[in-house]
mmCIF file of C-alpha atoms in Angstrom:
data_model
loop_
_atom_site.group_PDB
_atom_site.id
_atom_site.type_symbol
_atom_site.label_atom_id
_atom_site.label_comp_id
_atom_site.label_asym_id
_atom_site.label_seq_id
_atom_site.Cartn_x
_atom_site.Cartn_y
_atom_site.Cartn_z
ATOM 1 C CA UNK I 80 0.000 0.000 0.000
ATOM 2 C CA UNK I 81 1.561 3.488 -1.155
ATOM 3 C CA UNK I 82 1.834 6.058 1.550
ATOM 4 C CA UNK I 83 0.347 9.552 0.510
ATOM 5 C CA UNK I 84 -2.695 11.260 -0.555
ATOM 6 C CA UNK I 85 -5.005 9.779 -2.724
ATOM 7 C CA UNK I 86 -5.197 12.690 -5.470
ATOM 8 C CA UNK I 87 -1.275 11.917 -5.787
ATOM 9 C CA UNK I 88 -1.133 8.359 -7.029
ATOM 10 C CA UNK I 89 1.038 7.758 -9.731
ATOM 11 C CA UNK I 90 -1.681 7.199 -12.112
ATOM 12 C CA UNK I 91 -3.409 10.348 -11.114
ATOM 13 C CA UNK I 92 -0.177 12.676 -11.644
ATOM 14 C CA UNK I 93 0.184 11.052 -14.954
ATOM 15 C CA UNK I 94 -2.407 13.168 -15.930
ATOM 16 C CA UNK I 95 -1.270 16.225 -14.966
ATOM 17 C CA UNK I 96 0.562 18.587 -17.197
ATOM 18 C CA UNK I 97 3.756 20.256 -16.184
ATOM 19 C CA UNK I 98 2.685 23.173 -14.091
ATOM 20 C CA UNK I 99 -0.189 21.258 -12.136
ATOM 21 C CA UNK I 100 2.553 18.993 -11.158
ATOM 22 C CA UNK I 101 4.982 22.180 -9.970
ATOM 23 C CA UNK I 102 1.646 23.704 -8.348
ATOM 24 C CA UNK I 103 1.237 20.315 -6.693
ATOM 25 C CA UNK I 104 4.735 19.908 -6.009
ATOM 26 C CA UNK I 105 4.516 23.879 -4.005
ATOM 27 C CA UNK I 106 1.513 22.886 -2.757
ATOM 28 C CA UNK I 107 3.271 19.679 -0.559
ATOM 29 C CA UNK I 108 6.228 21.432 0.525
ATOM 30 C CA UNK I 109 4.437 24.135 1.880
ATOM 31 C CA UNK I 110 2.159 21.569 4.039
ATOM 32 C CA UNK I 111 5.561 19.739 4.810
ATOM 33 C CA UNK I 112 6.899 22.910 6.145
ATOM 34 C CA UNK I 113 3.741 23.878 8.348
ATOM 35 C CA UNK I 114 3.553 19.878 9.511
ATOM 36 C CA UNK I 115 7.317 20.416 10.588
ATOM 37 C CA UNK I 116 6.708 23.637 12.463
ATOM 38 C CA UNK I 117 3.598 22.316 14.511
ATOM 39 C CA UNK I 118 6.032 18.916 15.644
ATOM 40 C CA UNK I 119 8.676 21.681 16.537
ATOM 41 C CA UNK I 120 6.233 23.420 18.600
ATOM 42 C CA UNK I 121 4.354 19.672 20.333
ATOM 43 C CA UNK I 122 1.277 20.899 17.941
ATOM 44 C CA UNK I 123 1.554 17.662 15.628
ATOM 45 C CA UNK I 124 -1.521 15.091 16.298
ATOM 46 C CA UNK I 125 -0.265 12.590 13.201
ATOM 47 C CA UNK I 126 3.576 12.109 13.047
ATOM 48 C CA UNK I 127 2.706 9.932 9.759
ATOM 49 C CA UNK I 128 1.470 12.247 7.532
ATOM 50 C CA UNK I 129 5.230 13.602 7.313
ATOM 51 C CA UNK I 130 5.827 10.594 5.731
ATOM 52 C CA UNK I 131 3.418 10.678 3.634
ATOM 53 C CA UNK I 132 4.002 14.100 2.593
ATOM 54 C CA UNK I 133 7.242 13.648 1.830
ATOM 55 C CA UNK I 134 6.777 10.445 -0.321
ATOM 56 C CA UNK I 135 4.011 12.584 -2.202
ATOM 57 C CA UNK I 136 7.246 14.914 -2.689
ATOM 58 C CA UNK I 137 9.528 12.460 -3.916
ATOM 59 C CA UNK I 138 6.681 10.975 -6.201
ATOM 60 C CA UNK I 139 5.952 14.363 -8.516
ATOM 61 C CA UNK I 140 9.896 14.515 -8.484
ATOM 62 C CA UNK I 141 9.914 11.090 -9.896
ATOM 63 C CA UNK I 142 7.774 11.920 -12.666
ATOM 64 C CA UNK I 143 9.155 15.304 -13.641
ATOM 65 C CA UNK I 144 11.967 13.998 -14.091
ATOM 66 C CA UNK I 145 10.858 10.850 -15.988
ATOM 67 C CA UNK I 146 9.381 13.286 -18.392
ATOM 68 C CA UNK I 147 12.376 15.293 -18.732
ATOM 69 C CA UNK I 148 14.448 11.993 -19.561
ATOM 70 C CA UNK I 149 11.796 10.704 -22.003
ATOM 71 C CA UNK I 150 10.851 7.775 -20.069
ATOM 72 C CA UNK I 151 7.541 9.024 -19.056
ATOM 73 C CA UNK I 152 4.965 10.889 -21.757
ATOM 74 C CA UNK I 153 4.864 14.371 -21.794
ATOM 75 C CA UNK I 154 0.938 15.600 -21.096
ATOM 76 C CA UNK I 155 -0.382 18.667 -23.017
ATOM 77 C CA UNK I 156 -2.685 20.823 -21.266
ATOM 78 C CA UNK I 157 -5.715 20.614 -22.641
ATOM 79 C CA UNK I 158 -6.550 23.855 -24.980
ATOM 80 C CA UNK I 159 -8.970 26.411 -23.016
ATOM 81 C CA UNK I 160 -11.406 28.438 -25.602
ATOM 82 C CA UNK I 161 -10.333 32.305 -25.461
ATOM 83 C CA UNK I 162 -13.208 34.158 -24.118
ATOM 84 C CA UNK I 163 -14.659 37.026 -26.022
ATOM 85 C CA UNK I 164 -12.224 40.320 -24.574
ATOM 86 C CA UNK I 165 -15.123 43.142 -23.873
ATOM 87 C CA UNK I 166 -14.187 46.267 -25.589
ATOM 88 C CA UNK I 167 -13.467 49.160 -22.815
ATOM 89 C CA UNK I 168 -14.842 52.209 -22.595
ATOM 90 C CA UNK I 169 -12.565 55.269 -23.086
ATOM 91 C CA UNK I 170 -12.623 58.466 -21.573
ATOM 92 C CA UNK I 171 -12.395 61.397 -23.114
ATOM 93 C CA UNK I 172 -10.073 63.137 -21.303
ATOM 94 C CA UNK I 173 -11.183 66.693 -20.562
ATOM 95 C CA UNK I 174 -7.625 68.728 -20.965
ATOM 96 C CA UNK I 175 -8.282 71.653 -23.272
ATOM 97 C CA UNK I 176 -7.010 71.333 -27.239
ATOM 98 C CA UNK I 177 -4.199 73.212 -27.669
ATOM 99 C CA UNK I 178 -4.092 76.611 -28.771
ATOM 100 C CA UNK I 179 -0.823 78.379 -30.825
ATOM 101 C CA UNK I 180 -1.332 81.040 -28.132
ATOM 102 C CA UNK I 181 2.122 81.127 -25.753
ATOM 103 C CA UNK I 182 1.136 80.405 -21.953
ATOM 104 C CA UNK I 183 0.545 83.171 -19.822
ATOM 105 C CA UNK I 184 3.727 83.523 -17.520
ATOM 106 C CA UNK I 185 6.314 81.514 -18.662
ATOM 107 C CA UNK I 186 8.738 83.013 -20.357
ATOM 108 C CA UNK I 187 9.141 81.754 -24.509
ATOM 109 C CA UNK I 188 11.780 82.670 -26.997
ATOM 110 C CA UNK I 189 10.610 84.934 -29.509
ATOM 111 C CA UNK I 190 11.527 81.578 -31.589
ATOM 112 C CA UNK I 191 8.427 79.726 -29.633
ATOM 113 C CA UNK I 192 5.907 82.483 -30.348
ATOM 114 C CA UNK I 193 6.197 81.954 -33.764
#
């Protein structure tokens, strides 16, 4: 009987592409991390579920790198349908058009005036 959770089995990350597995993959080393704190701190009701954990680690490791390798089939993701973009509304901004007038207290070139 594999150790681990059941969403993990080999057949099951088989069908997962690339970054599912790396999301996964985060996903168990973060819980490893929090499951190692609370035994640090006497928190930790279930010592085997480190185990577990870090099988599930070594098992998307396993497979990564079976794909990289060639041994293992390389999954594409399947192909999501672009959604429609909505068109955005613009704003008219409300600065005024500019004039060939020269601003009123800056000082222009006689060059600028023209």
């Amino acid at each position: 009987m594999a150790l681990g959770a059941k969403e993990l089995a080999t057949d099951q990350l088989d069908g997962f592409d690339k970054d599912r597995l790396v999301e996964e993959l985060r996903k168990a080393k973060e819980e490893l991390f929090n499951l190692r704190f609370q035994s640090a701190t006497g928190q930790l009701e279930s010592h085997g579920r480190l185990k577990s954990v870090k099988r599930d680690i070594a098992r998307i490791y396993t497979v990564l790198r079976e794909r990289e390798l060639g041994i293992r089939p390389e999954v594409v993701a399947p192909v999501e349908e672009a959604k429609p973009v909505k068109a955005e509304k613009t704003r008219k901004s409300k600065k005024a058009a500019p004039t060939d007038e020269p601003v009123v207290g800056t000082e222009a070139s006689e060059e600028d005036a023209k």
